[in-house]
JSON list of C-alpha atoms in Angstrom, two decimals:
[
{"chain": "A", "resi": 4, "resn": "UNK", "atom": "CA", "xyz": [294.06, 6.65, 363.61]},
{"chain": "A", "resi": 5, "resn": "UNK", "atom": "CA", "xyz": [290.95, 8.85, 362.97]},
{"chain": "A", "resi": 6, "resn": "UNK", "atom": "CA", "xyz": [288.15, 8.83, 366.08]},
{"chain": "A", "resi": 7, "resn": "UNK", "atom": "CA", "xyz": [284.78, 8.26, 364.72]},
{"chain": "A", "resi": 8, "resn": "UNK", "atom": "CA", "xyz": [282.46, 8.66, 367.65]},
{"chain": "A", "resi": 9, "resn": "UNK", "atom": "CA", "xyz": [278.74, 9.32, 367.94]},
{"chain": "A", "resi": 10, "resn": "UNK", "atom": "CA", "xyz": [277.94, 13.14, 367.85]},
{"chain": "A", "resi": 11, "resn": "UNK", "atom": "CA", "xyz": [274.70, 12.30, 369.79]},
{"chain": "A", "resi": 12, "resn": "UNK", "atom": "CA", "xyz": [276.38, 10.68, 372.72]},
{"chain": "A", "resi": 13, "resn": "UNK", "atom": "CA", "xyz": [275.52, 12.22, 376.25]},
{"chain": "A", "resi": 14, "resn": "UNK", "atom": "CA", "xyz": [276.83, 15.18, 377.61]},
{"chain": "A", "resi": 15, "resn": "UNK", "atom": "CA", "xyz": [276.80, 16.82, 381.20]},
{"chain": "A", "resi": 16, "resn": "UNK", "atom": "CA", "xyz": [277.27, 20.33, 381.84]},
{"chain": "A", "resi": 17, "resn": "UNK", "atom": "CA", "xyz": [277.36, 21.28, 385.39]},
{"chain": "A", "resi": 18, "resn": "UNK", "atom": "CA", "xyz": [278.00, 24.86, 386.33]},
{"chain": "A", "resi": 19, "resn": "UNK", "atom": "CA", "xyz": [280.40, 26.20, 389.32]},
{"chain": "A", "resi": 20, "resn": "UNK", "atom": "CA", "xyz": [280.42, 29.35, 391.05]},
{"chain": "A", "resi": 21, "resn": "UNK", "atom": "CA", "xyz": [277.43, 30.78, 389.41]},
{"chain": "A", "resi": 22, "resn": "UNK", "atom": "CA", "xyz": [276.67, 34.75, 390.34]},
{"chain": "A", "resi": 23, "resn": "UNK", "atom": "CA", "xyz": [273.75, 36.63, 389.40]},
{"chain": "A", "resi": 24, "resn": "UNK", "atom": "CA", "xyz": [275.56, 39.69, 388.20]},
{"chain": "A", "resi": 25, "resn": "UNK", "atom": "CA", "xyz": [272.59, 42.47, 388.85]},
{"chain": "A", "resi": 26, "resn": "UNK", "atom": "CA", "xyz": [275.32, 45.31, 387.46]},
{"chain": "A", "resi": 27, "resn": "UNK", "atom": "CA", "xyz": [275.86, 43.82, 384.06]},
{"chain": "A", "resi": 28, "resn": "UNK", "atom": "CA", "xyz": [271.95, 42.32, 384.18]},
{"chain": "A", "resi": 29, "resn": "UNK", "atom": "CA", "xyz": [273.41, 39.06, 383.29]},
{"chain": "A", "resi": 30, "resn": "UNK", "atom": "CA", "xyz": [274.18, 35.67, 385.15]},
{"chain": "A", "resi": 31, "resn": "UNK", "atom": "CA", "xyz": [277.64, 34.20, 384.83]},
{"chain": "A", "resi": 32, "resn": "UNK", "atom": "CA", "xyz": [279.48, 30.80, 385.51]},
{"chain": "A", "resi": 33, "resn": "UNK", "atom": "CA", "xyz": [282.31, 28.60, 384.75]},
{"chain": "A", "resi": 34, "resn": "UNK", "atom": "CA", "xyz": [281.35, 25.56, 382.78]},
{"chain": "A", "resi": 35, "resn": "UNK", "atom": "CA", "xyz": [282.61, 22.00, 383.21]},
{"chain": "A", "resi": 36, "resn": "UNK", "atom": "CA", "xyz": [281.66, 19.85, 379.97]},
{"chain": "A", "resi": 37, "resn": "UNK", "atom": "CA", "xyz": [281.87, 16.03, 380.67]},
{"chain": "A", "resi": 38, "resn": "UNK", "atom": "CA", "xyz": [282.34, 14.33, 377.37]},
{"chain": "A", "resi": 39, "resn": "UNK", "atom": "CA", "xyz": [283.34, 11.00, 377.43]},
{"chain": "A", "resi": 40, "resn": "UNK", "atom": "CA", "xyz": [282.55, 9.75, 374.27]},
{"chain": "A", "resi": 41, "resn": "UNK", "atom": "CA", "xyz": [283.28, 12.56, 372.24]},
{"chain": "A", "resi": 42, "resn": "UNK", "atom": "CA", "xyz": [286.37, 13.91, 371.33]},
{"chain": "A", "resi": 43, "resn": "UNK", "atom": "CA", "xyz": [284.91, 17.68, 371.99]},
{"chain": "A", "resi": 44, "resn": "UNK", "atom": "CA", "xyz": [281.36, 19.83, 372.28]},
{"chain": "A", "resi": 45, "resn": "UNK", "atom": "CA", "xyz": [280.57, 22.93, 369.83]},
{"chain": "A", "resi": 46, "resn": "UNK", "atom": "CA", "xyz": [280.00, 26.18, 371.51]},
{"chain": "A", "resi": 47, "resn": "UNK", "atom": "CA", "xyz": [276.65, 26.35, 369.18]},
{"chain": "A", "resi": 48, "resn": "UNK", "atom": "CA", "xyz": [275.45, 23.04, 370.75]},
{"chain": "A", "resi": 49, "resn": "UNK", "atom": "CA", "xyz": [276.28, 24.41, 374.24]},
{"chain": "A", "resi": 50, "resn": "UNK", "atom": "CA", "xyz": [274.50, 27.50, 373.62]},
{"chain": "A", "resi": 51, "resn": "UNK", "atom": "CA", "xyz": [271.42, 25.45, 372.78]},
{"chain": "A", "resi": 52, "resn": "UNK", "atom": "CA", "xyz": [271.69, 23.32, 376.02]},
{"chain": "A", "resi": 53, "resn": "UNK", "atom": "CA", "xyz": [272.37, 25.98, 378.31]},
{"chain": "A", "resi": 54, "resn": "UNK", "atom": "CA", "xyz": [269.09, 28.16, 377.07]},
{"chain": "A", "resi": 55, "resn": "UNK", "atom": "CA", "xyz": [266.85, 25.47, 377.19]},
{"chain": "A", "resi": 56, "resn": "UNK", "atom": "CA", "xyz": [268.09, 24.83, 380.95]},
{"chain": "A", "resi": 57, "resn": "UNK", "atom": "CA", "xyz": [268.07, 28.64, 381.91]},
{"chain": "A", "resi": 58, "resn": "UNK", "atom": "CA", "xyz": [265.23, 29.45, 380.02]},
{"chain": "A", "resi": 59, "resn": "UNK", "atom": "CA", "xyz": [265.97, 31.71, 377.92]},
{"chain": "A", "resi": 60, "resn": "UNK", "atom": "CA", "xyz": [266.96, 32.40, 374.00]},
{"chain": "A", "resi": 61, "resn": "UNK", "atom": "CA", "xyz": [269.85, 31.61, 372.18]},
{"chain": "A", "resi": 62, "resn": "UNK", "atom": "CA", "xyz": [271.39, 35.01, 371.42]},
{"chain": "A", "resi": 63, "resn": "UNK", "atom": "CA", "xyz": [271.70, 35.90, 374.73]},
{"chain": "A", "resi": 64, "resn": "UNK", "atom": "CA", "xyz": [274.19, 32.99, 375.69]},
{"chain": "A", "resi": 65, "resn": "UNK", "atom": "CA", "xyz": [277.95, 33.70, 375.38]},
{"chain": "A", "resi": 66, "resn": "UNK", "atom": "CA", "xyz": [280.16, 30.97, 375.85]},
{"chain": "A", "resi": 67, "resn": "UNK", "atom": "CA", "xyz": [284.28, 31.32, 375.53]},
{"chain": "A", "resi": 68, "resn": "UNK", "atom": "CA", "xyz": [288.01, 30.39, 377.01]},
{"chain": "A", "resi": 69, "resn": "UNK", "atom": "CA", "xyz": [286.91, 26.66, 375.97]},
{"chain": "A", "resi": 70, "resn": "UNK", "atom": "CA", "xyz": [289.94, 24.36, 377.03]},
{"chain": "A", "resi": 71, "resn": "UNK", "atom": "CA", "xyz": [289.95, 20.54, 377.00]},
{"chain": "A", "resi": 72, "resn": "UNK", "atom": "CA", "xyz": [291.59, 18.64, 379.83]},
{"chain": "A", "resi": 73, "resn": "UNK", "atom": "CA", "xyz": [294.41, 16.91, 378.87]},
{"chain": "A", "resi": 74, "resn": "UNK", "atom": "CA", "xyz": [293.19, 13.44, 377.75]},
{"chain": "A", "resi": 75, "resn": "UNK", "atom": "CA", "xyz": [290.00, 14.40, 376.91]},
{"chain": "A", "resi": 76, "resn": "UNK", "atom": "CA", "xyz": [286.69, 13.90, 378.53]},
{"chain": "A", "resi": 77, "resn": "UNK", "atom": "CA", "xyz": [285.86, 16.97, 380.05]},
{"chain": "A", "resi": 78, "resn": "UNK", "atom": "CA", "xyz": [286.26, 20.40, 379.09]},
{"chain": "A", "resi": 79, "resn": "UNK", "atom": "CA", "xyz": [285.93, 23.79, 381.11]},
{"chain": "A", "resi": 80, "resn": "UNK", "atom": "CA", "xyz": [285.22, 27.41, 379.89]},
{"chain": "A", "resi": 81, "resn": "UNK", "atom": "CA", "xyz": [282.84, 30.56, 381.07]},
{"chain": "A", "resi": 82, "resn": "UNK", "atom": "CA", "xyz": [279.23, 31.26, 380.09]},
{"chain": "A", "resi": 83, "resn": "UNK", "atom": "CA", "xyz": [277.65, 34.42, 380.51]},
{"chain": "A", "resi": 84, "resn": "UNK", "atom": "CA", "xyz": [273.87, 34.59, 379.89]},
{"chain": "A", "resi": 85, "resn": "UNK", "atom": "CA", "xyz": [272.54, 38.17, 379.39]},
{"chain": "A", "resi": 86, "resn": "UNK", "atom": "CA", "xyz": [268.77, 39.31, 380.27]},
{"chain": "A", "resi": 87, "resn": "UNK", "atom": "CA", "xyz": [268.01, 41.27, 377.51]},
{"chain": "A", "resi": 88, "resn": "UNK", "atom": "CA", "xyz": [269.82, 42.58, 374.19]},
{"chain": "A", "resi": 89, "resn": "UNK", "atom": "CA", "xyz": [270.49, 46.02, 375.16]},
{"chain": "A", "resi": 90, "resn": "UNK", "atom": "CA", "xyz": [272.63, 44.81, 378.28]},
{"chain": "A", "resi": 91, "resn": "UNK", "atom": "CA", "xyz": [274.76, 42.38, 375.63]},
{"chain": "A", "resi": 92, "resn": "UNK", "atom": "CA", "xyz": [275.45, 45.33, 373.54]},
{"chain": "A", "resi": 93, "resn": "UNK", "atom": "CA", "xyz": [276.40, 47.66, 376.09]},
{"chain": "A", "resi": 94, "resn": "UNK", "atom": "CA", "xyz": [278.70, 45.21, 378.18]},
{"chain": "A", "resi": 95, "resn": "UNK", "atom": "CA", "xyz": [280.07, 42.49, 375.62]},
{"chain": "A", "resi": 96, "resn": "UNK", "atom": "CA", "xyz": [283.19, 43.41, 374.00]},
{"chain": "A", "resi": 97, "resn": "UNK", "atom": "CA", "xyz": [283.05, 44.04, 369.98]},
{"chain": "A", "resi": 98, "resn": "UNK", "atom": "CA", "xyz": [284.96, 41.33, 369.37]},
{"chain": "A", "resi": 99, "resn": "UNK", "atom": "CA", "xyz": [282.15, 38.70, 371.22]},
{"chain": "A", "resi": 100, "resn": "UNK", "atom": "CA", "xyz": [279.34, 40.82, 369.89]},
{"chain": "A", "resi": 101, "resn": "UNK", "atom": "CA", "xyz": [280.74, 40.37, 366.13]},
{"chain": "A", "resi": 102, "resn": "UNK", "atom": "CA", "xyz": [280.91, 36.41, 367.10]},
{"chain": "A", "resi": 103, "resn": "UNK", "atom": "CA", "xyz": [277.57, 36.09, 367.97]},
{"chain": "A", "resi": 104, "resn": "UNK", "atom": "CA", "xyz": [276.36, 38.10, 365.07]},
{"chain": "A", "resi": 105, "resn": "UNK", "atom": "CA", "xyz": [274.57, 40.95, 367.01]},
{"chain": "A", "resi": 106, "resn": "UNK", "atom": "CA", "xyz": [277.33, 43.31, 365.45]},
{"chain": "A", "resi": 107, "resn": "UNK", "atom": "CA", "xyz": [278.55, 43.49, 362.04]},
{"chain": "A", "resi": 108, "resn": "UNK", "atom": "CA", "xyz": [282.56, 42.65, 361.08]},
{"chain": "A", "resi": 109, "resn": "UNK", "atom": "CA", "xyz": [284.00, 46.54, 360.20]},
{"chain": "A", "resi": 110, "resn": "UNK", "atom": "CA", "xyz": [285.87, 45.79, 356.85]},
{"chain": "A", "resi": 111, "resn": "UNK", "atom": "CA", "xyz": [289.12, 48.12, 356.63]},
{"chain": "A", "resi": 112, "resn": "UNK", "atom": "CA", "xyz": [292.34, 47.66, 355.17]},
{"chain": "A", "resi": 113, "resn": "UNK", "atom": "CA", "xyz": [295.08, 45.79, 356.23]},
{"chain": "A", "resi": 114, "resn": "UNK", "atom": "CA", "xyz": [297.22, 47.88, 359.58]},
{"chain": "A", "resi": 115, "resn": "UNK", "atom": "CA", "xyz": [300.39, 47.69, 356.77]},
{"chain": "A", "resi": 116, "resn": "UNK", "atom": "CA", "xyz": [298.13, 49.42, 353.87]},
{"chain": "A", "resi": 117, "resn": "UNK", "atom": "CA", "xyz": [297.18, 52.11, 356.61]},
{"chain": "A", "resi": 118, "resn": "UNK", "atom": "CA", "xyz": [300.70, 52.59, 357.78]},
{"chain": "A", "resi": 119, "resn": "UNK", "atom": "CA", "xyz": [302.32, 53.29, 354.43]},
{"chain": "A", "resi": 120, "resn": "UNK", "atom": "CA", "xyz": [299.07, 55.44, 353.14]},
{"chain": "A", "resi": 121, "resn": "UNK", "atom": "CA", "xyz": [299.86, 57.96, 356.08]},
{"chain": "A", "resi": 122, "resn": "UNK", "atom": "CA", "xyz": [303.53, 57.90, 355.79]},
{"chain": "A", "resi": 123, "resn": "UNK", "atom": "CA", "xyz": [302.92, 58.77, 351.71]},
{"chain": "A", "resi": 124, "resn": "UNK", "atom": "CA", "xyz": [300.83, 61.89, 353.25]},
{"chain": "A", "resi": 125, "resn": "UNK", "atom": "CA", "xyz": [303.11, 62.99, 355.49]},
{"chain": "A", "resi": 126, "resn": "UNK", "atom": "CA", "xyz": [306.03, 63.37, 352.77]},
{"chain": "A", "resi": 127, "resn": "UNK", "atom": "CA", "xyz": [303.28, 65.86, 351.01]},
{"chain": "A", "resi": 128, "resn": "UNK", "atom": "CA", "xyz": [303.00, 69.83, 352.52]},
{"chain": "A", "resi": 129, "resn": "UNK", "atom": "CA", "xyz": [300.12, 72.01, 350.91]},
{"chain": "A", "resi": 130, "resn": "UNK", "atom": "CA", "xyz": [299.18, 69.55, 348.43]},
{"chain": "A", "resi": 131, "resn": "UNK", "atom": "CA", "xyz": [295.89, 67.62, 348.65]},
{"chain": "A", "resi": 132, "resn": "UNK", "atom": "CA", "xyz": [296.95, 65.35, 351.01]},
{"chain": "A", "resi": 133, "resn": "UNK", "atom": "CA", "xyz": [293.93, 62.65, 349.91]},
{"chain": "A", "resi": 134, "resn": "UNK", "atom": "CA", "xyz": [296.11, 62.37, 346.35]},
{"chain": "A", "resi": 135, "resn": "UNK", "atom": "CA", "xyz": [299.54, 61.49, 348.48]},
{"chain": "A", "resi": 136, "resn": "UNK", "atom": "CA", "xyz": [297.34, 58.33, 350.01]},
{"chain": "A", "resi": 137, "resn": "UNK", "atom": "CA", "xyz": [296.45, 56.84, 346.52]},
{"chain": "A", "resi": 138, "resn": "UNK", "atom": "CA", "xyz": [298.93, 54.03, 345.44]},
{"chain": "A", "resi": 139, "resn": "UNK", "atom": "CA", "xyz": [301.83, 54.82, 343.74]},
{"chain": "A", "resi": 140, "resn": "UNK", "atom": "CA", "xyz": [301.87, 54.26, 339.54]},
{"chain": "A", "resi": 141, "resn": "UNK", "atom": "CA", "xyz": [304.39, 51.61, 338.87]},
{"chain": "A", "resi": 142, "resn": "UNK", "atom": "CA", "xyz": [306.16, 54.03, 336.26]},
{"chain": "A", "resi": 143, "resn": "UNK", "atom": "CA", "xyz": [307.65, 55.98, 338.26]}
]
């Protein structure tokens, strides 16, 4: 059975142990989500809530380590809400930062492809070693 409920039903976010982190220049807190009526709450339209009640812009809220209690009904995670942009770059890991958008995804290829490009070097000595990491012809 599929659960069609209202995605504009209330919510109520309350906020424990909050600390006003001067070091990082950012204020922190765990999160309790009440949701009764809904099966779950986006991080996007958390992020949304929690600026409007701080004050403060979008970007700068950073919400993760969402779980739902079992049953449903309330979920708990952290929020971190930085004062400016140049604290959030300097303090979020890349991984967050990338999430957000603030920093863009490095494309490389995949760990295997590196790992058997330098092994094909290595088997090379005095030879352009740049030729070794090329992919093999399937003739030979």
């Amino acid at each position: 059975m599929r659960w069609n409920g209202d995605p504009s039903a209330p919510i109520t976010l309350r906020a424990r142990k909050f600390i006003t982190n001067r070091l990082l220049s950012r204020r922190q807190f765990i999160l309790d989500v009440l949701h009764p009526s809904r099966p779950n709450v986006s991080k996007e339209e958390l992020a949304e809530k929690l600026a409007t009640m701080y004050k403060t812009e979008k970007a700068r809220v950073v919400l993760f380590g969402f779980r739902t209690q079992f049953g449903g009904g309330k979920s708990t995670g952290f929020a971190l809400i930085y004062d400016d942009e140049a604290s959030q770059k300097k303090f979020e890991p890349k991984h967050r930062l990338i999430r957000s958008g603030i920093q863009p995804k490095v494309e490389r290829p995949s760990r295997k492809l590196r790992h058997e490009r330098k092994n094909r070097a290595k088997k090379f000595r005095g030879t352009k070693k740049v030729k070794a990491s090329e992919p093999q012809k399937k003739g030979k």
